[in-house]
């Protein structure tokens, strides 16, 4: 079975975005080191996104503005799957358009495919929270930025049953940041 890896930039207090949706806290880690993401992209062949993150990514990654980004070529070569009940299609610039699926059963089927590498989920907090509750997330990878927002959009679901996590890795990252990887146990 293919693994589903969730990766997110978060503040030290667990926010994935400010109250206004802003991501300015990314700057707290200085230049965004991409070496480990280049390695990660070698282990995945599918990018899973929710509709909102898809719109953000589609406005940047498959464009000329992103061409010089170290991960752009590998990211744009990934198979794109968008989970949305509102989108009819998912164009991706001059690249192959994404597949739009409607529910978590489609994600479950995607994970069960007999061939293929792992699946990466970037951003897409609402989708991540649903997938985590459904037991479909195999790894939670957080890039913790050294800043406290005090309020914003949490990366994690509120309420419900606790989700246990086993630490896979923790190491310094960026300027004062930490990369942590966990495996859900429940």
Backbone as JSON, one array per atom type, in Angstrom:
{
  "sequence": "XXXXXXXXXXXXXXXXXXXXXXXXXXXXXXXXXXXXXXXXXXXXXXXXXXXXXXXXXXXXXXXXXXXXXXXXXXXXXXXXXXXXXXXXXXXXXXXXXXXXXXXXXXXXXXXXXXXXXXXXXXXXXXXXXXXXXXXXXXXXXXXXXXXXXXXXXXXXXXXXXXXXXXXXXXXXXXXXXXXXXXXXXX",
  "N": [[0.84, -1.18, 0.0], [0.47, 2.24, -0.78], [2.0, 5.05, 0.84], [0.65, 7.9, 2.56], [1.77, 11.07, 2.92], [1.73, 13.88, 4.88], [2.72, 17.2, 4.68], [3.6, 20.21, 6.22], [4.16, 23.67, 6.78], [4.42, 25.19, 9.86], [3.75, 27.38, 12.66], [5.47, 27.74, 15.81], [3.47, 27.54, 17.69], [1.62, 25.97, 16.4], [0.1, 26.91, 14.2], [-1.01, 27.02, 10.84], [-1.54, 29.07, 9.2], [-2.07, 32.62, 9.32], [-4.63, 34.65, 10.96], [-5.75, 36.04, 8.87], [-5.26, 34.36, 6.82], [-2.71, 34.61, 5.96], [0.74, 33.83, 5.19], [3.11, 34.81, 6.07], [4.78, 34.12, 8.13], [6.5, 32.18, 7.23], [8.85, 33.41, 6.51], [10.35, 33.54, 8.81], [12.17, 31.47, 8.95], [14.18, 32.1, 7.27], [15.95, 31.76, 4.16], [14.33, 29.33, 2.2], [15.23, 26.17, 2.62], [15.59, 23.59, 0.28], [16.7, 21.1, -0.14], [16.06, 18.7, 1.27], [13.42, 18.41, 0.49], [13.73, 17.9, -2.22], [14.81, 15.35, -2.12], [12.63, 14.06, -0.88], [10.71, 14.35, -2.91], [11.67, 12.52, -4.73], [10.71, 10.19, -3.72], [7.99, 10.18, -4.01], [5.12, 10.1, -6.2], [2.74, 11.27, -6.61], [0.73, 14.1, -6.02], [-1.46, 15.27, -3.68], [-4.14, 17.43, -3.2], [-6.33, 19.81, -1.63], [-9.15, 21.82, -2.72], [-8.76, 24.63, -2.24], [-5.97, 24.91, -1.71], [-5.06, 23.82, -4.08], [-5.87, 25.85, -5.91], [-4.18, 27.97, -5.07], [-1.61, 26.8, -5.51], [-1.77, 26.22, -8.29], [-1.75, 28.74, -9.34], [0.88, 29.43, -9.17], [3.01, 27.3, -9.23], [2.94, 25.84, -11.82], [3.77, 27.87, -13.52], [5.77, 30.3, -15.34], [6.99, 31.93, -13.49], [7.76, 30.29, -11.4], [9.72, 28.71, -12.43], [12.49, 28.77, -11.8], [12.62, 27.84, -9.24], [13.97, 25.44, -7.01], [12.53, 23.0, -6.6], [10.58, 22.96, -8.55], [10.51, 21.61, -11.14], [10.38, 18.86, -10.46], [8.08, 18.85, -8.84], [6.09, 19.72, -10.65], [6.05, 17.55, -12.33], [4.72, 15.59, -10.99], [1.91, 13.39, -10.54], [-1.24, 14.82, -10.28], [-3.81, 15.04, -7.94], [-6.88, 16.23, -6.98], [-8.96, 16.82, -4.3], [-12.23, 17.6, -4.21], [-15.49, 18.96, -3.94], [-16.5, 20.92, -5.43], [-14.96, 21.78, -7.64], [-14.78, 21.32, -11.18], [-12.78, 20.69, -12.9], [-9.15, 20.46, -13.04], [-6.93, 22.2, -14.17], [-3.42, 22.49, -14.99], [-1.46, 24.5, -15.87], [0.75, 24.18, -18.58], [1.1, 21.55, -18.2], [0.05, 18.11, -17.59], [-3.36, 17.97, -16.76], [-4.88, 17.88, -13.47], [-6.5, 15.18, -11.7], [-9.78, 15.26, -10.59], [-11.3, 14.3, -7.65], [-13.98, 13.21, -5.53], [-14.32, 12.37, -2.83], [-13.28, 10.8, 0.32], [-13.15, 8.07, -0.09], [-12.13, 7.83, -2.64], [-9.52, 8.66, -2.19], [-8.7, 6.64, -0.49], [-8.77, 4.5, -2.31], [-6.79, 5.37, -4.07], [-4.51, 5.19, -2.43], [-4.45, 2.44, -2.2], [-3.63, 1.49, -4.64], [-1.74, -0.74, -6.6], [0.66, -0.19, -7.85], [3.16, 2.36, -7.9], [4.59, 5.21, -6.22], [4.93, 6.88, -3.01], [2.47, 9.25, -1.71], [2.09, 12.74, -1.59], [0.8, 15.24, 0.51], [0.25, 18.56, 0.55], [-0.26, 21.51, 2.45], [-3.7, 22.22, 2.41], [-5.41, 21.99, 4.73], [-8.02, 21.46, 5.81], [-8.71, 19.17, 4.36], [-6.57, 17.51, 5.17], [-7.19, 17.23, 7.92], [-9.59, 15.77, 7.77], [-8.66, 13.44, 6.52], [-6.83, 12.54, 8.44], [-8.55, 11.99, 10.63], [-9.9, 9.88, 9.47], [-8.01, 7.94, 9.42], [-6.18, 7.76, 7.32], [-3.73, 8.97, 6.96], [-0.31, 8.47, 6.83], [2.1, 9.58, 7.58], [3.07, 12.47, 9.34], [4.53, 15.4, 8.65], [6.17, 18.09, 9.82], [7.27, 21.38, 9.36], [8.61, 23.39, 11.41], [8.4, 26.73, 12.12], [10.25, 29.31, 13.69], [8.39, 31.12, 15.28], [5.74, 32.71, 17.05], [2.33, 32.95, 16.62], [-0.03, 33.26, 18.05], [-2.69, 33.26, 17.32], [-4.74, 31.99, 14.67], [-5.08, 29.86, 11.78], [-5.37, 26.64, 12.71], [-3.28, 23.81, 12.25], [-4.22, 21.42, 13.03], [-6.92, 19.14, 13.86], [-9.7, 20.18, 15.86], [-11.06, 19.01, 18.91], [-12.73, 15.78, 19.08], [-11.35, 12.43, 18.98], [-8.19, 11.8, 20.56], [-5.11, 11.64, 18.71], [-2.55, 9.48, 18.58], [1.01, 9.71, 18.23], [4.05, 8.55, 16.85], [7.42, 9.41, 17.06], [9.44, 9.87, 14.26], [11.57, 11.32, 13.23], [13.55, 14.16, 14.14], [14.98, 17.24, 13.56], [17.24, 20.06, 13.23], [16.31, 22.76, 11.07], [16.42, 25.05, 8.39], [16.72, 28.48, 9.42], [16.81, 28.39, 12.58], [14.56, 26.83, 12.67], [12.7, 23.69, 12.94], [12.51, 20.43, 11.71], [10.13, 17.99, 11.96], [9.05, 14.63, 12.03], [6.35, 12.42, 12.16], [4.61, 9.36, 12.86], [1.32, 8.45, 12.74], [-0.34, 6.64, 15.33], [-2.82, 5.74, 15.92]],
  "CA": [[0.0, 0.0, 0.0], [1.2, 3.5, -0.84], [1.88, 5.87, 2.04], [0.22, 9.28, 2.4], [2.61, 11.92, 3.75], [1.28, 15.27, 5.0], [3.81, 18.1, 5.04], [3.08, 21.56, 6.43], [4.88, 24.68, 7.53], [3.61, 25.65, 10.99], [4.42, 28.17, 13.68], [5.74, 26.95, 17.0], [2.2, 27.28, 18.38], [0.79, 25.05, 15.62], [-0.75, 27.52, 13.19], [-0.59, 26.85, 9.46], [-1.8, 30.36, 8.55], [-2.55, 33.66, 10.22], [-6.08, 34.86, 10.97], [-6.14, 36.52, 7.54], [-4.8, 33.37, 5.84], [-1.35, 34.94, 5.57], [1.82, 32.86, 5.42], [4.33, 35.59, 6.25], [5.66, 33.49, 9.13], [7.52, 31.38, 6.53], [10.09, 34.19, 6.46], [11.08, 33.37, 10.06], [13.23, 30.47, 8.82], [15.15, 32.58, 6.29], [15.82, 31.12, 2.85], [13.68, 28.03, 2.34], [16.1, 25.1, 2.12], [14.78, 22.61, -0.44], [17.42, 19.85, -0.4], [15.33, 17.54, 1.76], [12.22, 18.23, -0.33], [14.14, 17.27, -3.47], [14.88, 13.91, -1.79], [11.25, 13.6, -0.67], [10.02, 14.25, -4.21], [12.1, 11.29, -5.4], [9.99, 9.05, -3.13], [6.56, 10.32, -4.27], [4.75, 10.32, -7.6], [1.4, 11.86, -6.63], [0.48, 15.22, -5.12], [-2.86, 15.36, -3.31], [-4.45, 18.77, -2.73], [-7.72, 20.25, -1.54], [-9.48, 22.83, -3.74], [-8.16, 25.94, -1.94], [-4.53, 24.83, -1.93], [-4.9, 23.65, -5.53], [-5.95, 27.17, -6.56], [-2.95, 28.68, -4.75], [-0.49, 26.16, -6.19], [-1.94, 26.35, -9.74], [-1.4, 30.1, -9.7], [2.33, 29.64, -9.08], [3.96, 26.24, -9.6], [3.09, 25.52, -13.24], [3.98, 29.11, -14.27], [7.14, 30.7, -15.6], [7.52, 32.56, -12.27], [8.31, 29.24, -10.53], [10.68, 27.88, -13.17], [13.81, 28.73, -11.16], [12.53, 27.22, -7.91], [14.66, 24.14, -7.07], [11.64, 21.83, -6.64], [9.52, 23.16, -9.54], [10.46, 20.58, -12.18], [9.9, 17.6, -9.87], [6.7, 19.05, -8.39], [5.22, 19.78, -11.83], [6.0, 16.24, -12.97], [3.9, 14.69, -10.19], [0.49, 13.19, -10.83], [-2.0, 15.71, -9.42], [-5.17, 14.63, -7.59], [-7.51, 17.28, -6.19], [-10.2, 16.39, -3.65], [-13.11, 18.76, -4.21], [-16.89, 18.76, -4.34], [-16.9, 22.09, -6.19], [-14.22, 21.93, -8.9], [-15.11, 20.4, -12.27], [-11.52, 20.3, -13.53], [-7.97, 20.96, -12.33], [-5.83, 22.46, -15.11], [-2.11, 22.7, -14.37], [-0.62, 25.16, -16.86], [1.01, 23.38, -19.79], [1.29, 20.17, -17.76], [-1.17, 17.3, -17.56], [-4.29, 18.44, -15.72], [-5.09, 16.99, -12.34], [-7.73, 14.4, -11.58], [-10.63, 15.73, -9.5], [-12.06, 13.24, -7.0], [-15.01, 13.83, -4.69], [-14.45, 11.94, -1.44], [-12.16, 10.07, 0.92], [-13.08, 6.74, -0.68], [-11.22, 7.93, -3.79], [-8.17, 8.71, -1.63], [-8.44, 5.28, -0.01], [-8.47, 3.71, -3.51], [-5.49, 5.85, -4.56], [-3.49, 4.59, -1.57], [-4.44, 0.99, -2.38], [-3.1, 1.13, -5.96], [-0.65, -1.71, -6.48], [1.9, 0.38, -8.35], [3.33, 3.77, -7.6], [5.35, 5.64, -5.05], [4.12, 7.51, -1.98], [1.62, 10.39, -2.05], [2.36, 13.89, -0.73], [-0.29, 16.19, 0.72], [0.77, 19.84, 1.03], [-1.33, 22.44, 2.8], [-4.98, 21.5, 2.39], [-5.62, 21.7, 6.14], [-9.32, 20.82, 6.02], [-8.58, 17.81, 3.82], [-5.68, 16.77, 6.08], [-7.91, 16.9, 9.15], [-10.53, 14.69, 7.44], [-7.87, 12.23, 6.26], [-6.28, 12.09, 9.72], [-9.65, 11.37, 11.38], [-10.26, 8.63, 8.78], [-6.89, 7.0, 9.53], [-5.55, 7.61, 6.02], [-2.43, 9.64, 6.94], [0.75, 7.58, 7.3], [3.19, 10.38, 8.16], [2.85, 13.91, 9.53], [5.83, 16.04, 8.58], [6.0, 19.51, 10.13], [8.41, 22.29, 9.28], [8.24, 24.35, 12.44], [9.06, 28.03, 11.99], [10.44, 29.87, 15.03], [7.56, 32.3, 15.51], [4.46, 32.46, 17.71], [1.28, 33.84, 16.1], [-1.04, 33.51, 19.08], [-4.0, 32.95, 16.75], [-4.67, 31.71, 13.24], [-5.71, 28.62, 11.34], [-4.61, 25.52, 13.25], [-3.01, 22.69, 11.35], [-4.74, 20.18, 13.6], [-8.36, 19.14, 14.15], [-10.12, 20.46, 17.24], [-12.02, 18.04, 19.41], [-12.59, 14.41, 18.6], [-10.46, 11.53, 19.71], [-6.76, 12.08, 20.41], [-4.36, 10.85, 17.74], [-1.2, 9.22, 19.06], [2.05, 9.86, 17.22], [5.4, 8.06, 17.14], [8.44, 10.24, 16.43], [10.32, 9.24, 13.28], [12.77, 12.14, 13.07], [13.52, 15.56, 14.54], [16.29, 17.82, 13.3], [17.22, 21.48, 12.9], [15.98, 23.04, 9.68], [16.36, 26.48, 8.12], [17.35, 29.33, 10.42], [16.08, 28.3, 13.84], [13.39, 25.96, 12.55], [12.86, 22.27, 13.23], [11.73, 19.5, 10.91], [9.74, 16.81, 12.73], [8.24, 13.65, 11.3], [5.64, 11.51, 13.05], [3.74, 8.31, 12.33], [0.14, 8.27, 13.59], [-0.44, 5.28, 15.89], [-4.21, 5.33, 16.08]],
  "C": [[0.88, 1.24, 0.0], [0.97, 4.3, 0.44], [1.41, 7.28, 1.66], [0.98, 10.12, 3.41], [2.04, 13.34, 3.72], [2.47, 16.11, 5.42], [3.25, 19.52, 5.14], [4.09, 22.42, 7.15], [3.95, 25.14, 8.63], [4.45, 26.55, 11.88], [4.67, 27.27, 14.88], [4.47, 26.65, 17.79], [1.17, 26.57, 17.5], [-0.11, 25.65, 14.58], [-0.15, 27.36, 11.79], [-0.82, 28.11, 8.64], [-2.25, 31.34, 9.62], [-4.06, 33.78, 10.15], [-6.59, 35.3, 9.6], [-5.74, 35.53, 6.44], [-3.36, 33.57, 5.42], [-0.32, 33.91, 5.98], [3.16, 33.56, 5.64], [5.3, 34.95, 7.25], [6.7, 32.59, 8.5], [8.87, 32.09, 6.57], [10.93, 34.03, 7.72], [12.21, 32.35, 9.95], [14.28, 30.89, 7.81], [14.9, 31.93, 4.94], [15.25, 29.72, 3.05], [14.58, 26.94, 1.76], [15.27, 23.97, 1.5], [15.46, 21.27, -0.65], [16.63, 18.63, 0.06], [14.03, 17.33, 0.99], [12.56, 17.63, -1.69], [14.24, 15.75, -3.26], [13.48, 13.34, -1.6], [10.53, 13.41, -2.0], [10.48, 13.04, -5.03], [11.31, 10.08, -4.91], [8.48, 9.12, -3.36], [6.32, 10.46, -5.76], [3.39, 11.0, -7.75], [1.32, 12.98, -5.61], [-1.03, 15.32, -4.93], [-3.1, 16.75, -2.73], [-5.95, 18.93, -2.54], [-7.92, 21.39, -2.52], [-8.77, 24.17, -3.48], [-6.66, 25.93, -2.19], [-4.24, 24.6, -3.41], [-4.9, 25.01, -6.23], [-4.68, 27.99, -6.3], [-1.76, 28.12, -5.53], [-0.58, 26.36, -7.7], [-1.61, 27.76, -10.22], [0.09, 30.38, -9.67], [3.16, 28.53, -9.71], [4.03, 25.92, -11.09], [3.32, 26.76, -14.12], [5.47, 29.38, -14.46], [7.79, 31.3, -14.35], [8.18, 31.53, -11.35], [9.43, 28.45, -11.17], [12.04, 27.75, -12.49], [13.79, 28.13, -9.76], [13.13, 25.82, -7.98], [13.72, 22.93, -7.19], [10.61, 21.88, -7.77], [9.41, 22.02, -10.55], [9.9, 19.26, -11.63], [8.44, 17.73, -9.44], [5.75, 19.03, -9.58], [5.11, 18.45, -12.57], [5.13, 15.24, -12.21], [2.5, 14.54, -10.77], [-0.28, 14.03, -9.81], [-3.41, 15.16, -9.21], [-5.71, 15.69, -6.64], [-8.82, 16.74, -5.62], [-11.08, 17.62, -3.52], [-14.52, 18.35, -4.6], [-17.36, 19.92, -5.21], [-16.19, 22.24, -7.54], [-14.67, 20.89, -9.93], [-13.84, 19.89, -12.95], [-10.38, 20.94, -12.75], [-6.83, 21.17, -13.32], [-4.55, 22.8, -14.37], [-1.16, 23.29, -15.41], [-0.47, 24.3, -18.09], [1.24, 21.91, -19.46], [-0.04, 19.41, -17.8], [-2.09, 17.79, -16.44], [-4.45, 17.4, -14.61], [-6.41, 16.25, -12.45], [-8.51, 14.94, -10.39], [-11.41, 14.53, -8.96], [-12.94, 13.9, -5.94], [-14.97, 13.48, -3.21], [-13.24, 11.16, -0.96], [-12.06, 8.64, 0.4], [-12.14, 6.74, -1.89], [-9.77, 7.99, -3.31], [-7.78, 7.32, -1.13], [-8.05, 4.38, -1.19], [-7.11, 4.09, -4.09], [-4.35, 5.23, -3.75], [-3.35, 3.09, -1.83], [-3.91, 0.55, -3.74], [-1.86, 0.27, -5.78], [0.69, -1.17, -6.97], [1.96, 1.85, -7.96], [4.12, 4.0, -6.33], [4.38, 6.24, -4.04], [3.38, 8.73, -2.53], [1.94, 11.51, -1.08], [1.12, 14.78, -0.68], [0.34, 17.45, 1.3], [-0.41, 20.74, 1.36], [-2.63, 21.68, 2.99], [-5.39, 21.06, 3.79], [-6.94, 20.98, 6.4], [-9.29, 19.38, 5.53], [-7.7, 16.96, 4.73], [-6.43, 16.32, 7.33], [-8.9, 15.76, 8.91], [-9.78, 13.37, 7.22], [-7.28, 11.66, 7.54], [-7.35, 11.39, 10.55], [-10.03, 10.01, 10.79], [-9.14, 7.59, 8.82], [-6.14, 6.79, 8.23], [-4.17, 8.27, 5.92], [-1.39, 8.71, 7.56], [1.93, 8.31, 7.93], [2.76, 11.83, 8.22], [4.23, 14.53, 9.61], [5.62, 17.54, 8.76], [7.32, 20.24, 10.01], [8.07, 23.45, 10.21], [9.09, 25.61, 12.31], [9.13, 28.69, 13.36], [9.71, 31.2, 15.22], [6.27, 31.85, 16.19], [3.44, 33.45, 17.16], [0.25, 34.19, 17.16], [-2.46, 33.2, 18.62], [-3.82, 32.73, 15.26], [-5.43, 30.45, 12.92], [-4.83, 27.45, 11.81], [-4.42, 24.44, 12.2], [-3.75, 21.43, 11.79], [-6.22, 20.27, 13.93], [-8.62, 19.44, 15.62], [-11.14, 19.42, 17.66], [-11.78, 16.66, 18.83], [-11.63, 13.61, 19.44], [-9.01, 11.94, 19.52], [-6.13, 11.15, 19.38], [-2.95, 10.7, 18.29], [-0.21, 9.3, 17.92], [3.36, 9.28, 17.71], [6.39, 8.92, 16.37], [9.3, 9.4, 15.5], [11.65, 9.97, 13.22], [12.5, 13.53, 13.62], [14.92, 16.11, 14.3], [16.16, 19.3, 12.99], [16.98, 21.66, 11.4], [15.88, 24.55, 9.5], [17.12, 27.25, 9.18], [16.48, 29.29, 11.67], [14.84, 27.43, 13.79], [13.73, 24.52, 12.88], [11.96, 21.49, 12.28], [11.42, 18.3, 11.81], [8.86, 15.93, 11.87], [7.66, 12.67, 12.3], [4.83, 10.5, 12.25], [2.54, 8.2, 13.25], [0.02, 6.81, 14.07], [-1.88, 4.83, 16.05], [-5.01, 5.51, 14.82]]
}
